[in-house]
Tab-separated table of C-alpha atoms in Angstrom:
chain	number	residue	atom	x	y	z
T	94	ASN	CA	115.039	65.789	54.407
T	95	SER	CA	113.189	65.444	57.861
T	96	LEU	CA	113.356	69.526	58.523
T	97	VAL	CA	112.300	69.902	54.778
T	98	LYS	CA	109.085	67.969	54.828
T	99	VAL	CA	108.109	69.283	58.122
T	100	ILE	CA	108.531	72.845	56.718
T	101	GLU	CA	106.740	71.890	53.343
T	102	SER	CA	103.932	70.419	55.071
T	103	SER	CA	103.211	73.405	57.364
T	104	GLU	CA	104.181	76.669	55.901
T	105	SER	CA	101.180	77.322	53.921
T	106	ALA	CA	99.075	77.317	57.178
T	107	ILE	CA	101.606	80.351	58.293
T	108	VAL	CA	100.293	83.988	57.358
T	109	ALA	CA	101.906	87.497	57.498
T	110	VAL	CA	99.840	89.802	59.733
T	111	ALA	CA	99.966	93.620	59.568
T	112	ARG	CA	98.073	96.037	61.611
T	113	TYR	CA	98.024	99.756	60.894
T	114	SER	CA	96.020	102.540	62.322
T	115	SER	CA	92.794	104.299	61.101
T	116	ALA	CA	94.946	107.195	60.132
T	117	GLN	CA	96.758	104.872	57.962
T	118	ARG	CA	93.904	103.871	55.883
T	119	PRO	CA	95.055	103.534	52.204
T	120	ALA	CA	94.761	106.455	49.554
T	121	GLN	CA	92.570	105.959	46.633
T	122	ASN	CA	95.283	105.192	44.282
T	123	GLU	CA	97.021	102.497	46.890
T	124	ASN	CA	96.326	98.749	47.098
T	125	PRO	CA	94.121	98.422	50.317
T	126	PHE	CA	95.510	94.884	50.690
T	127	ASP	CA	99.097	95.645	50.432
T	128	PRO	CA	100.012	95.578	54.305
T	129	PHE	CA	103.619	96.536	54.026
T	130	ARG	CA	103.262	99.412	51.569
T	131	ASN	CA	104.569	102.275	53.801
T	132	ARG	CA	107.531	99.814	55.011
T	133	PHE	CA	109.429	99.568	51.651
T	134	ARG	CA	108.992	102.658	49.891
T	135	ASN	CA	111.349	105.536	49.823
T	136	PRO	CA	111.087	107.436	52.917
T	137	ASN	CA	111.667	110.826	51.003
T	138	ALA	CA	108.934	110.241	48.429
T	139	PRO	CA	106.444	113.063	48.573
T	140	GLY	CA	102.856	112.226	49.816
T	141	ILE	CA	104.071	109.016	51.438
T	142	ASN	CA	103.250	108.461	55.140
T	143	THR	CA	106.363	106.783	56.162
T	144	GLY	CA	104.937	105.094	59.281
T	145	LEU	CA	102.182	104.034	61.663
T	146	GLN	CA	100.705	106.965	63.769
T	147	GLY	CA	101.824	106.011	67.269
T	148	ALA	CA	103.087	102.808	66.056
T	149	THR	CA	104.376	100.157	68.432
T	150	PRO	CA	107.049	97.642	67.491
T	151	ASN	CA	104.719	95.051	66.889
T	152	GLU	CA	102.502	96.431	64.069
T	153	PHE	CA	103.388	93.308	61.879
T	154	GLY	CA	103.536	89.766	62.948
T	155	THR	CA	102.618	86.304	62.298
T	156	GLY	CA	99.466	83.949	62.442
T	157	ILE	CA	98.639	80.437	62.087
T	158	VAL	CA	95.660	78.956	60.293
T	159	ILE	CA	93.900	76.745	62.371
T	160	SER	CA	90.317	74.871	62.088
T	161	GLY	CA	87.382	76.369	63.937
T	162	PRO	CA	84.484	74.230	65.347
T	163	ASN	CA	81.766	76.304	63.965
T	164	PRO	CA	80.484	75.930	60.296
T	165	ASP	CA	80.421	79.698	59.824
T	166	PHE	CA	84.138	79.871	60.895
T	167	GLN	CA	86.042	76.686	59.656
T	168	ARG	CA	89.497	78.404	59.149
T	169	LEU	CA	90.643	80.822	61.826
T	170	ILE	CA	94.110	82.790	62.314
T	171	LEU	CA	95.387	82.332	65.764
T	172	THR	CA	97.943	84.937	66.812
T	173	ASN	CA	99.095	87.146	69.781
T	174	TYR	CA	97.130	89.590	71.111
T	175	HIS	CA	99.512	92.446	71.031
T	176	VAL	CA	100.010	91.919	67.250
T	177	ILE	CA	96.077	92.927	66.637
T	178	LYS	CA	95.485	95.189	69.726
T	179	GLY	CA	93.096	97.870	68.626
T	180	GLY	CA	91.883	96.091	65.395
T	181	SER	CA	88.534	95.843	64.027
T	182	VAL	CA	86.181	93.252	65.764
T	183	ILE	CA	83.861	91.212	63.508
T	184	GLY	CA	80.032	92.046	63.599
T	185	ARG	CA	80.784	95.609	65.023
T	186	LYS	CA	80.135	98.668	63.058
T	187	ASP	CA	83.444	100.122	61.444
T	188	ASP	CA	83.550	103.574	63.068
T	189	GLN	CA	86.589	104.399	61.260
T	190	THR	CA	88.870	104.335	64.282
T	191	SER	CA	89.524	100.868	64.519
T	192	ASP	CA	92.885	99.439	63.211
T	193	ARG	CA	92.944	97.545	59.951
T	194	ILE	CA	94.152	94.023	59.948
T	195	VAL	CA	95.443	92.474	56.876
T	196	VAL	CA	96.724	88.791	56.336
T	197	GLN	CA	98.937	87.624	53.538
T	198	PHE	CA	98.874	83.998	52.728
T	199	SER	CA	101.610	81.864	51.230
T	200	ASN	CA	99.975	82.006	47.721
T	201	ARG	CA	100.468	85.882	47.692
T	202	ARG	CA	96.598	86.358	48.238
T	203	SER	CA	95.724	88.887	50.757
T	204	CYS	CA	92.350	89.837	52.662
T	205	VAL	CA	91.142	91.700	55.658
T	206	ALA	CA	90.731	90.150	58.741
T	207	HIS	CA	88.758	90.916	61.905
T	208	ILE	CA	88.865	89.741	65.542
T	209	LEU	CA	86.666	86.960	66.700
T	210	ALA	CA	88.042	86.891	70.174
T	211	ALA	CA	91.081	88.255	72.009
T	212	ASP	CA	92.672	87.869	75.691
T	213	PRO	CA	95.176	90.120	76.952
T	214	ARG	CA	95.965	87.828	79.914
T	215	SER	CA	97.258	84.939	78.007
T	216	ASP	CA	98.375	87.280	74.837
T	217	LEU	CA	96.200	85.270	72.471
T	218	ALA	CA	93.788	86.354	70.081
T	219	VAL	CA	91.676	84.689	67.236
T	220	LEU	CA	90.963	86.241	63.719
T	221	THR	CA	88.373	85.573	61.127
T	222	PHE	CA	88.366	86.247	57.414
T	223	ASP	CA	86.298	86.180	54.283
T	224	ARG	CA	87.130	83.291	52.224
T	225	GLN	CA	85.403	84.726	49.222
T	226	SER	CA	88.120	87.694	48.948
T	227	LEU	CA	90.739	85.061	48.616
T	228	GLY	CA	88.774	83.222	45.969
T	229	LEU	CA	89.175	79.767	47.787
T	230	SER	CA	86.908	77.358	49.414
T	231	PHE	CA	87.936	76.542	52.982
T	232	ASP	CA	88.923	73.219	52.090
T	233	ARG	CA	91.730	74.480	50.035
T	234	ILE	CA	93.112	76.540	53.078
T	235	GLN	CA	95.713	74.505	54.599
T	236	PHE	CA	95.653	74.724	58.506
T	237	LEU	CA	97.302	73.087	61.375
T	238	ARG	CA	95.554	70.956	63.791
T	239	LEU	CA	96.145	71.530	67.324
T	240	GLY	CA	95.351	67.691	67.878
T	241	LYS	CA	96.163	66.287	71.578
T	242	PRO	CA	97.694	68.719	74.217
T	243	GLN	CA	101.562	68.436	73.930
T	244	SER	CA	103.805	68.459	77.042
T	245	PRO	CA	106.909	70.061	75.441
T	246	LYS	CA	110.263	68.801	77.189
T	247	LYS	CA	113.546	70.698	77.831
T	248	GLY	CA	115.957	69.675	75.127
T	249	GLN	CA	113.224	68.757	72.435
T	250	PHE	CA	114.207	69.714	68.789
T	251	VAL	CA	111.699	72.487	67.282
T	252	VAL	CA	111.334	74.244	63.989
T	253	LEU	CA	110.139	77.973	64.076
T	254	LEU	CA	107.952	79.550	61.025
T	255	GLY	CA	107.256	83.498	61.381
T	256	ASN	CA	107.637	86.636	59.713
T	257	PRO	CA	110.649	88.338	61.233
T	258	TYR	CA	111.197	91.970	60.474
T	259	ALA	CA	108.034	91.809	57.904
T	260	ILE	CA	110.014	90.334	55.371
T	261	ALA	CA	107.355	88.068	54.614
T	262	ARG	CA	105.252	90.389	52.518
T	263	ASP	CA	105.291	87.664	49.769
T	264	GLY	CA	103.588	85.514	52.333
T	265	SER	CA	106.173	83.093	52.751
T	266	ALA	CA	107.211	82.383	56.252
T	267	SER	CA	110.904	81.994	57.052
T	268	ALA	CA	112.085	78.997	58.991
T	269	SER	CA	114.720	78.494	61.776
T	270	ILE	CA	115.521	75.674	64.073
T	271	GLY	CA	116.558	75.287	67.789
T	272	ILE	CA	115.651	73.548	70.653
T	273	ILE	CA	113.549	74.136	73.770
T	274	SER	CA	116.000	75.574	76.384
T	275	ASN	CA	113.724	75.338	79.388
T	276	VAL	CA	109.986	75.203	80.465
T	277	SER	CA	107.814	77.452	82.960
T	278	ARG	CA	110.000	80.433	82.414
T	279	TYR	CA	109.023	83.764	84.268
T	280	PRO	CA	109.742	86.610	81.994
T	281	ALA	CA	110.279	90.145	83.380
T	282	PRO	CA	107.388	92.485	82.945
T	283	ALA	CA	108.117	95.432	81.135
T	284	GLY	CA	108.314	98.522	83.387
T	285	PRO	CA	109.382	99.286	86.868
T	286	PRO	CA	108.038	96.650	89.172
T	287	ASP	CA	106.086	99.039	91.388
T	288	ASP	CA	104.507	100.917	88.658
T	289	PRO	CA	100.507	100.434	88.445
T	290	GLN	CA	100.669	100.151	84.647
T	291	THR	CA	103.225	97.450	84.803
T	292	VAL	CA	100.914	95.472	87.068
T	293	LEU	CA	98.255	96.016	84.807
T	294	ALA	CA	100.107	94.707	81.906
T	295	GLU	CA	101.123	91.429	83.569
T	296	THR	CA	99.724	88.402	81.760
T	297	ILE	CA	99.398	84.795	82.901
T	298	HIS	CA	102.622	84.199	81.488
T	299	HIS	CA	104.462	86.231	84.020
T	300	TYR	CA	103.812	83.522	86.424
T	301	GLY	CA	105.634	80.940	84.654
T	302	THR	CA	103.992	79.403	81.613
T	303	LEU	CA	106.393	80.254	78.733
T	304	LEU	CA	108.664	78.007	76.737
T	305	HIS	CA	112.566	79.391	76.420
T	306	VAL	CA	113.831	78.407	72.979
T	307	ASP	CA	117.544	78.886	72.181
T	308	THR	CA	116.942	81.015	69.018
T	309	ARG	CA	116.298	84.997	69.069
T	310	LEU	CA	112.533	85.638	68.203
T	311	ASN	CA	112.914	89.150	66.282
T	312	LEU	CA	109.953	91.392	65.878
T	313	GLY	CA	107.567	89.998	63.731
T	314	THR	CA	107.769	86.349	64.659
T	315	SER	CA	104.991	87.222	67.322
T	316	GLY	CA	102.249	84.685	66.630
T	317	GLY	CA	104.467	82.342	64.761
T	318	ALA	CA	104.458	78.240	65.100
T	319	LEU	CA	106.537	76.308	67.007
T	320	LEU	CA	106.583	72.720	65.550
T	321	ASN	CA	108.187	69.536	66.744
T	322	ILE	CA	109.825	67.276	64.404
T	323	ASP	CA	106.545	65.343	63.434
T	324	GLY	CA	105.120	69.112	62.548
T	325	ASP	CA	102.764	69.146	65.510
T	326	LEU	CA	102.168	72.595	66.961
T	327	VAL	CA	103.676	72.582	70.197
T	328	GLY	CA	103.794	76.527	70.831
T	329	VAL	CA	102.827	80.034	69.539
T	330	THR	CA	106.181	82.232	69.371
T	331	THR	CA	105.993	85.743	70.842
T	332	SER	CA	108.529	88.584	71.463
T	333	LEU	CA	106.330	90.190	73.701
T	334	ALA	CA	108.606	88.977	76.692
T	335	ALA	CA	111.569	91.440	75.867
T	336	LEU	CA	113.634	92.806	78.841
T	337	GLU	CA	113.250	96.553	78.874
T	338	GLY	CA	116.436	98.042	77.505
T	339	TYR	CA	117.604	94.994	75.769
T	340	GLU	CA	118.071	95.270	71.949
T	341	SER	CA	116.293	92.027	71.094
T	342	SER	CA	113.579	89.881	72.331
T	343	ALA	CA	114.102	86.775	74.127
T	344	GLY	CA	113.094	83.543	72.610
T	345	TYR	CA	109.858	82.543	74.077
T	346	ALA	CA	106.684	80.601	73.050
T	347	ILE	CA	103.130	80.121	74.596
T	348	PRO	CA	102.746	76.208	74.911
T	349	VAL	CA	100.071	74.484	73.262
T	350	ASP	CA	99.662	72.260	76.306
T	351	GLU	CA	96.405	71.019	78.178
T	352	ALA	CA	95.903	74.434	79.997
T	353	PHE	CA	96.166	76.575	76.716
T	354	HIS	CA	93.914	74.083	74.802
T	355	ARG	CA	91.215	75.132	77.236
T	356	VAL	CA	92.144	78.895	76.359
T	357	ILE	CA	92.210	78.586	72.745
T	358	GLY	CA	88.913	76.439	72.993
T	359	SER	CA	87.192	79.727	74.295
T	360	LEU	CA	88.652	81.956	71.916
T	361	VAL	CA	87.639	80.020	68.639
T	362	ARG	CA	84.266	79.983	69.999
T	363	GLY	CA	84.141	83.805	70.300
T	364	PHE	CA	84.064	83.784	74.242
T	365	GLU	CA	85.787	85.776	76.755
T	366	VAL	CA	88.656	83.657	78.309
T	367	GLU	CA	88.200	82.932	81.729
T	368	TYR	CA	90.580	82.269	84.656
T	369	GLY	CA	90.340	80.615	88.154
T	370	PHE	CA	90.149	82.507	91.369
T	371	LEU	CA	90.606	81.280	95.173
T	372	GLY	CA	90.071	84.425	96.786
T	373	ILE	CA	92.969	84.525	99.055
T	374	HIS	CA	96.143	86.305	99.699
T	375	PRO	CA	98.880	84.270	98.763
T	376	ALA	CA	102.352	84.891	99.782
T	377	ASP	CA	105.887	83.083	99.399
T	378	THR	CA	107.148	81.067	102.048
T	379	LEU	CA	110.060	82.432	104.179
T	380	PRO	CA	113.174	80.529	104.711
T	381	GLY	CA	112.641	77.772	107.377
T	382	GLU	CA	108.826	77.884	107.612
T	383	LEU	CA	108.598	74.410	106.120
T	384	SER	CA	111.577	73.092	107.766
T	385	ASN	CA	109.854	71.352	110.637
T	386	VAL	CA	107.378	69.378	108.697
T	387	PRO	CA	107.638	65.678	109.581
T	388	GLN	CA	108.831	63.649	106.678
T	389	GLN	CA	105.890	61.363	106.838
T	390	ALA	CA	103.920	64.216	105.461
T	391	GLY	CA	105.418	63.416	102.103
T	392	ILE	CA	106.955	66.569	101.518
T	393	SER	CA	110.546	66.191	102.954
T	394	ARG	CA	111.890	67.388	99.701
T	395	GLN	CA	109.540	70.502	99.295
T	396	THR	CA	110.883	73.126	101.390
T	397	THR	CA	108.677	75.841	99.876
T	398	ALA	CA	105.266	76.363	99.050
T	399	ALA	CA	102.420	79.126	98.725
T	400	ARG	CA	101.509	80.567	102.132
T	401	VAL	CA	97.886	81.497	102.803
T	402	TYR	CA	98.466	84.764	104.124
T	403	GLY	CA	94.445	85.697	104.359
T	404	VAL	CA	91.229	84.512	103.161
T	405	ALA	CA	88.422	86.625	101.961
T	406	GLN	CA	84.848	85.746	103.479
T	407	ASN	CA	82.396	83.761	101.318
T	408	SER	CA	85.262	83.221	98.739
T	409	PRO	CA	85.859	79.925	97.066
T	410	ALA	CA	88.604	79.316	99.255
T	411	ALA	CA	86.617	79.993	102.435
T	412	VAL	CA	83.874	77.842	101.271
T	413	GLY	CA	86.278	75.114	100.527
T	414	GLY	CA	88.066	75.112	103.961
T	415	LEU	CA	91.148	76.912	103.424
T	416	ARG	CA	92.489	78.731	106.307
T	417	GLN	CA	94.828	81.757	106.913
T	418	ASN	CA	98.671	80.461	107.489
T	419	ASP	CA	97.608	77.132	105.554
T	420	PHE	CA	100.429	76.314	103.089
T	421	ILE	CA	99.523	74.946	99.664
T	422	LEU	CA	101.915	72.403	98.539
T	423	ALA	CA	100.277	71.217	95.037
T	424	VAL	CA	97.349	71.615	92.901
T	425	ASP	CA	96.059	68.715	91.178
T	426	GLY	CA	99.350	67.140	91.733
T	427	LYS	CA	101.620	69.866	90.292
T	428	LEU	CA	103.851	71.007	93.295
T	429	VAL	CA	103.599	74.638	94.209
T	430	TYR	CA	106.807	76.201	95.251
T	431	SER	CA	105.831	80.010	95.395
T	432	ARG	CA	103.015	82.439	95.247
T	433	ALA	CA	103.655	82.610	91.224
T	434	ASP	CA	103.129	78.715	90.952
T	435	LEU	CA	99.882	78.848	92.729
T	436	MET	CA	98.427	81.762	90.765
T	437	ARG	CA	99.381	80.118	87.318
T	438	GLU	CA	97.790	76.782	88.119
T	439	ILE	CA	94.696	78.083	89.626
T	440	GLY	CA	94.121	80.661	86.933
T	441	LEU	CA	94.582	78.116	84.311
T	442	LEU	CA	92.058	75.717	85.662
T	443	GLY	CA	89.211	78.302	84.911
T	444	PRO	CA	86.179	79.278	86.914
T	445	GLY	CA	83.916	76.440	88.077
T	446	ALA	CA	86.789	73.687	87.926
T	447	ILE	CA	87.466	71.742	91.283
T	448	ALA	CA	91.139	72.374	92.318
T	449	ASN	CA	92.335	69.545	94.486
T	450	LEU	CA	94.675	71.044	96.835
T	451	ARG	CA	97.243	69.546	99.060
T	452	VAL	CA	97.748	71.580	102.159
T	453	TRP	CA	99.853	71.564	105.112
T	454	ARG	CA	97.787	73.068	108.026
T	455	GLU	CA	100.342	74.209	110.598
T	456	SER	CA	98.088	74.815	113.304
T	457	GLN	CA	97.142	71.001	113.579
T	458	ARG	CA	100.447	69.829	112.374
T	459	LYS	CA	99.012	67.647	109.427
T	460	GLU	CA	98.593	67.350	105.850
T	461	ILE	CA	95.062	67.486	104.492
T	462	ALA	CA	93.334	67.367	101.143
T	463	LEU	CA	90.805	70.028	99.969
T	464	ASN	CA	88.569	70.068	97.152
T	465	VAL	CA	87.715	73.588	96.016
T	466	GLU	CA	85.254	74.919	93.215
T	467	LEU	CA	86.849	78.031	91.791
T	468	GLY	CA	85.348	81.259	91.310
T	469	LYS	CA	86.358	83.852	88.470
T	470	TRP	CA	89.592	86.017	88.254
T	471	PRO	CA	88.507	89.783	88.150
T	472	VAL	CA	88.945	91.466	84.614
T	473	VAL	CA	90.937	94.585	84.958
T	474	ASP	CA	90.070	96.261	81.856
T	475	ALA	CA	86.730	94.882	80.247
T	476	ASP	CA	87.355	96.698	76.982
T	477	ALA	CA	90.619	95.057	76.407
T	478	SER	CA	89.260	91.445	76.558
T	479	ILE	CA	87.179	90.909	73.305
T	480	ALA	CA	84.356	88.350	73.041
T	481	THR	CA	81.698	88.371	70.263
T	482	ARG	CA	79.706	85.570	71.504
T	483	ARG	CA	78.044	84.871	75.022
T	484	ARG	CA	78.483	81.690	77.118
T	485	PHE	CA	74.707	82.445	78.578
T	486	PRO	CA	71.853	84.187	76.834
T	487	VAL	CA	70.434	87.471	77.865
T	488	TRP	CA	67.527	86.664	80.142
T	489	ARG	CA	64.775	89.439	80.120
T	490	GLY	CA	67.722	91.892	79.217
T	491	ILE	CA	70.046	90.688	81.999
T	492	GLU	CA	73.409	89.490	81.843
T	493	VAL	CA	75.053	88.107	84.647
T	494	ASP	CA	78.428	86.956	85.502
T	495	TYR	CA	80.645	85.755	88.731
T	496	SER	CA	80.377	88.290	91.396
T	497	THR	CA	84.214	88.674	90.846
T	498	ALA	CA	84.092	88.828	87.122
T	499	ARG	CA	84.905	92.703	86.977
T	500	LEU	CA	87.189	94.517	89.136
T	501	GLU	CA	85.232	97.596	88.879
T	502	TYR	CA	82.187	96.094	90.888
T	503	ILE	CA	84.285	94.955	93.971
T	504	GLU	CA	86.328	96.469	96.697
T	505	THR	CA	90.009	95.402	96.677
T	506	PRO	CA	91.978	94.274	98.548
T	507	PHE	CA	89.587	91.474	98.710
T	508	ARG	CA	88.042	90.991	102.158
T	509	SER	CA	84.549	89.612	101.495
T	510	ILE	CA	83.357	88.278	98.170
T	511	PRO	CA	79.599	88.517	97.553
T	512	PRO	CA	78.090	85.033	97.596
T	513	ALA	CA	76.154	86.097	94.361
T	514	VAL	CA	76.140	86.829	90.541
T	515	VAL	CA	76.685	90.225	89.341
T	516	VAL	CA	74.807	92.299	86.671
T	517	THR	CA	77.004	93.159	83.831
T	518	SER	CA	74.672	94.837	81.572
T	519	TYR	CA	70.737	95.266	81.498
T	520	LEU	CA	68.881	96.289	78.457
T	521	VAL	CA	65.071	97.252	78.271
T	522	VAL	CA	63.393	94.293	76.859
T	523	SER	CA	59.721	95.478	77.379
T	524	GLY	CA	58.252	97.978	79.592
T	525	GLN	CA	60.047	99.808	82.327
T	526	ARG	CA	62.968	98.138	83.976
T	527	PRO	CA	63.353	98.077	87.995
T	528	VAL	CA	65.441	101.150	88.891
T	529	ASP	CA	66.937	99.090	91.613
T	530	LEU	CA	68.725	96.891	89.453
T	531	GLN	CA	71.425	98.103	87.155
T	532	PRO	CA	75.345	97.037	86.228
T	533	GLY	CA	77.197	96.098	89.378
T	534	SER	CA	73.927	94.808	91.296
T	535	PHE	CA	74.527	91.647	93.179
T	536	ILE	CA	71.912	88.827	92.797
T	537	THR	CA	71.836	86.495	95.659
T	538	HIS	CA	68.620	84.393	95.119
T	539	VAL	CA	66.167	83.772	92.462
T	540	ASN	CA	62.700	83.108	93.751
T	541	GLY	CA	64.603	81.875	96.842
T	542	ILE	CA	67.079	79.617	95.283
T	543	PRO	CA	70.693	80.784	95.964
T	544	VAL	CA	72.637	81.760	93.084
T	545	ARG	CA	76.705	82.083	93.039
T	546	SER	CA	77.677	81.186	89.307
T	547	PRO	CA	75.872	82.057	85.902
T	548	ALA	CA	74.977	78.470	85.364
T	549	ALA	CA	73.245	78.438	88.624
T	550	PHE	CA	71.496	81.562	87.850
T	551	HIS	CA	70.239	80.541	84.477
T	552	GLU	CA	69.435	77.245	85.722
T	553	ALA	CA	67.041	78.983	88.423
T	554	VAL	CA	65.348	81.436	86.110
T	555	ASP	CA	64.701	78.726	83.498
T	556	ARG	CA	62.429	76.905	86.142
T	557	PHE	CA	60.106	80.385	86.114
T	558	ASP	CA	60.252	81.127	82.302
T	559	LYS	CA	56.541	81.846	82.122
T	560	GLU	CA	55.943	83.697	85.453
T	561	ASP	CA	57.410	86.889	87.508
T	562	VAL	CA	60.462	86.261	89.002
T	563	LYS	CA	61.732	87.525	92.618
T	564	LEU	CA	65.309	88.577	92.557
T	565	ARG	CA	66.824	88.937	96.163
T	566	LEU	CA	69.882	91.539	95.954
T	567	TYR	CA	73.080	91.440	98.166
T	568	ASP	CA	71.922	94.305	100.151
T	569	GLY	CA	68.630	92.887	101.314
T	570	ARG	CA	66.329	94.387	98.934
T	571	THR	CA	63.926	92.373	96.747
T	572	ILE	CA	62.748	93.195	93.258
T	573	ILE	CA	60.306	91.707	90.820
T	574	VAL	CA	61.139	91.178	86.959
T	575	GLY	CA	58.151	90.461	84.780
T	576	LYS	CA	57.834	87.926	82.563
């Protein structure tokens, strides 16, 4: 009875999601809101396109209706990024090249959805849809509340709702049960480990975030709901973590914990999801490297940590006092046993956060505490990360971000980080723009005030709103931006 009640109270908030390429736009005599029309027809029938052109295994999936913070978007759909990758984005002109995204509700009503924000690094995305096409008001569309951040435990009983093999073409989600087999799992990236494409495809989950559940998550269950026995959303299921060459995907879910509340909070507002950055070259400890640490240091049971192999000049780590050959033992009280643990914990904190580090300094033979204000992890592919709203307004045609915001603007491997903000776009608002300022320019000072973050930049320029502003660039030049 408990299972029946949980499913009955939640299933209407689960939708089937289908994505098909621009080459698959429906013919005039086809129902444009039938997302599965090509999968369930006779493949030998004349004139029927039997599948998506260049389709991936996840051209169909699942979504979860959640409540949005903006009055314009009171109901949103949370799903996996890989389910809707290439789909149409809200507010952008349909150029007939974007994939069509269609969602099917449990009441058999369908509508076209558009991407509000999408983040390949967390493999999460949020869709918006037109309630008028459903003929329903928002208050009649059931949703799942994210509520307080959950901390799923190993052995916890869970219910899964999803769309395996696209069988939910009537919108009714299929249910299964299981337990959480483990937490903080490290799925293997798809592809050879030394392949550059494999590195580019890495997500934050490859550093150990995922829940492992003891049930197989077949194709189509990506983006589904993982619920506890009280009906609370504790995870978003994903089949992305399949091992290459295996016949089915492992059972994984993205936890809806405190860290991912921050990620989802950015997506539902249409923002780009940002990740924290230290500016070090981390490495795993070698056997025995921590064996001589005295017991009074409080880490007698911790024999491995993340070693600081190198520190980039002017990086958050350098400013915060980290040194080469330091051992990072914990971040905000969470023990760090490896390079992957460190990258996960720092990344999920986000830029601007203060990371409380517990460090063993071998050169001084003592444990120290450091507070480091984090920068921003570089975005590898700016086109893959979708944001439809800005955190900060455009100032006189100029948009800025952290100096490490885009990999294309900085040298790798990191040796020195510009103590500046980087110009990511520059639009002519009035008159002729300075030829010395362009995307990729680094601004260190505003009228003599040092700026190292977008917030600091906008705080500075707001002080000189009605006058010309002098910007000093990282290369030493100075330019004037008129009011």
